[in-house]
């Protein structure tokens, strides 16, 4: 199992004039430390309008800064949003290719569609069309990378014959991943031959394994991948804090580990009311109704740190305790563990400590 630093780039209130500057400066320093201490990769989200939760709206600029200051750590789009008008497929192909060249072939590209009212409504996207746009865009991106000249006439995008340039360094193209939360989505991503980004925080490894098994059944049967090759890899993400002393780790983690799952669930649950206002079914976003129901019942407010630790649904504690927790993810079939080291307002110093301790005492235990 490999390990990646994973970032939303939260900026908690109250905001000062330099709050976002400090957040990005800290993230850059932490990514450089990850490269130094042996982490395999650095991934971020792409989110829009999610105040406090994520101020990471234009991550490819950040990736370029990290690429210029690191030597070996891979850079992952976790994920690039596919529906129009978030990102045109040609612009995505160009952006990823430039980063791949400048980084010396260190890029992985995850593709997603977003799942919050703030983002979909903000960009005028019909939720019922988002999955179709997601899949069509991936096909166009692959065509841009793998053909000297390409043209396409799809439902959502059309382009006459052009040479999309530059081409990526990795051949035939950087590894492709797809993000999902639902069981149905795990099967679809496997059927398309994409790597899996199983995105649901607060799940115990036993539930992660169940979802990965759905993916594996589908990907092992894939004969016509949407990319040029089948990327049979499974990633999931979890919150992670490591400290010399368990009490210190708990003190560092409590507020952020309890805040993040609630904030994320409520952002997704917001789709339920919006679709009701539109007199439309949730369709492929049906899981938003489950989150809304749990919130209405007050269950989200009952999610305490002790629940996460008792169910092994986070990485928390001393290096030895973190090793034990990581083993459970490895046994669940996770190939890449995305570690969210600052879900909300964990101090830069505590994050740097996690990066160093896991890099020097945890990650080496998972090397063959």
XYZ file of N, CA, C and O in Angstrom, residues 5 7 25-39 42 65-73 352 355:
116
model
N -0.525 12.316 0.746
C -1.105 13.440 1.462
C -2.325 13.903 0.676
O -2.265 14.011 -0.559
N -5.560 16.822 0.476
C -5.887 18.169 0.954
C -7.195 18.691 0.386
O -7.469 18.574 -0.813
N 0.533 28.730 1.809
C 1.946 28.623 2.165
C 2.208 27.374 2.994
O 3.194 26.663 2.775
N 1.311 27.104 3.958
C 1.468 25.908 4.777
C 1.348 24.640 3.939
O 2.126 23.687 4.110
N 0.374 24.626 3.033
C 0.187 23.455 2.179
C 1.422 23.191 1.333
O 1.857 22.034 1.186
N 2.005 24.232 0.782
C 3.204 24.078 -0.036
C 4.361 23.519 0.793
O 5.063 22.590 0.364
N 4.548 24.062 1.983
C 5.623 23.567 2.852
C 5.381 22.108 3.239
O 6.331 21.305 3.294
N 4.142 21.756 3.480
C 3.818 20.384 3.863
C 4.029 19.414 2.703
O 4.500 18.284 2.894
N 3.708 19.832 1.489
C 3.947 18.980 0.322
C 5.434 18.725 0.132
O 5.854 17.595 -0.181
N 6.235 19.760 0.296
C 7.696 19.612 0.178
C 8.212 18.655 1.243
O 9.081 17.808 0.979
N 7.662 18.758 2.464
C 8.048 17.835 3.527
C 7.650 16.405 3.176
O 8.391 15.449 3.467
N 6.485 16.238 2.561
C 6.071 14.910 2.144
C 7.057 14.280 1.178
O 7.362 13.086 1.265
N 7.565 15.061 0.258
C 8.578 14.583 -0.680
C 9.840 14.170 0.071
O 10.451 13.130 -0.216
N 10.221 14.955 1.047
C 11.454 14.710 1.811
C 11.331 13.471 2.699
O 12.300 12.721 2.862
N 10.136 13.239 3.259
C 9.974 12.152 4.214
C 9.389 10.874 3.608
O 8.957 9.984 4.340
N 9.365 10.779 2.290
C 9.073 9.498 1.659
C 7.624 9.201 1.353
O 7.279 8.053 1.036
N 6.737 10.198 1.442
C 5.356 9.981 1.002
C 5.350 9.743 -0.510
O 6.175 10.275 -1.244
N 0.939 13.433 -3.499
C 0.211 14.583 -2.948
C -1.005 14.794 -3.834
O -0.871 14.999 -5.039
N 3.565 24.650 -8.600
C 4.492 25.143 -7.582
C 5.154 23.979 -6.856
O 6.366 24.002 -6.579
N 4.368 22.944 -6.543
C 4.931 21.783 -5.849
C 5.899 21.036 -6.757
O 6.983 20.615 -6.328
N 5.535 20.871 -8.024
C 6.403 20.152 -8.955
C 7.778 20.802 -9.055
O 8.800 20.111 -9.145
N 7.810 22.127 -9.006
C 9.085 22.838 -9.151
C 9.958 22.755 -7.910
O 11.149 23.075 -7.972
N 9.361 22.313 -6.779
C 10.089 22.281 -5.507
C 10.289 20.872 -4.960
O 10.770 20.706 -3.845
N 9.889 19.862 -5.730
C 10.016 18.479 -5.292
C 10.689 17.651 -6.379
O 10.832 18.096 -7.522
N 11.052 16.411 -6.013
C 11.803 15.578 -6.942
C 11.098 14.270 -7.299
O 11.225 13.798 -8.426
N 10.380 13.672 -6.337
C 9.876 12.327 -6.596
C 8.396 12.131 -6.286
O 7.765 11.229 -6.829
N 7.808 12.947 -5.433
C 6.426 12.734 -5.021
C 5.480 12.934 -6.209
O 5.636 13.861 -7.003
N 2.872 19.002 10.219
C 4.268 18.692 9.884
C 4.767 17.507 10.715
O 5.531 16.663 10.229
N 3.382 14.343 9.162
C 4.091 14.025 7.917
C 5.436 13.374 8.225
O 5.810 12.360 7.607
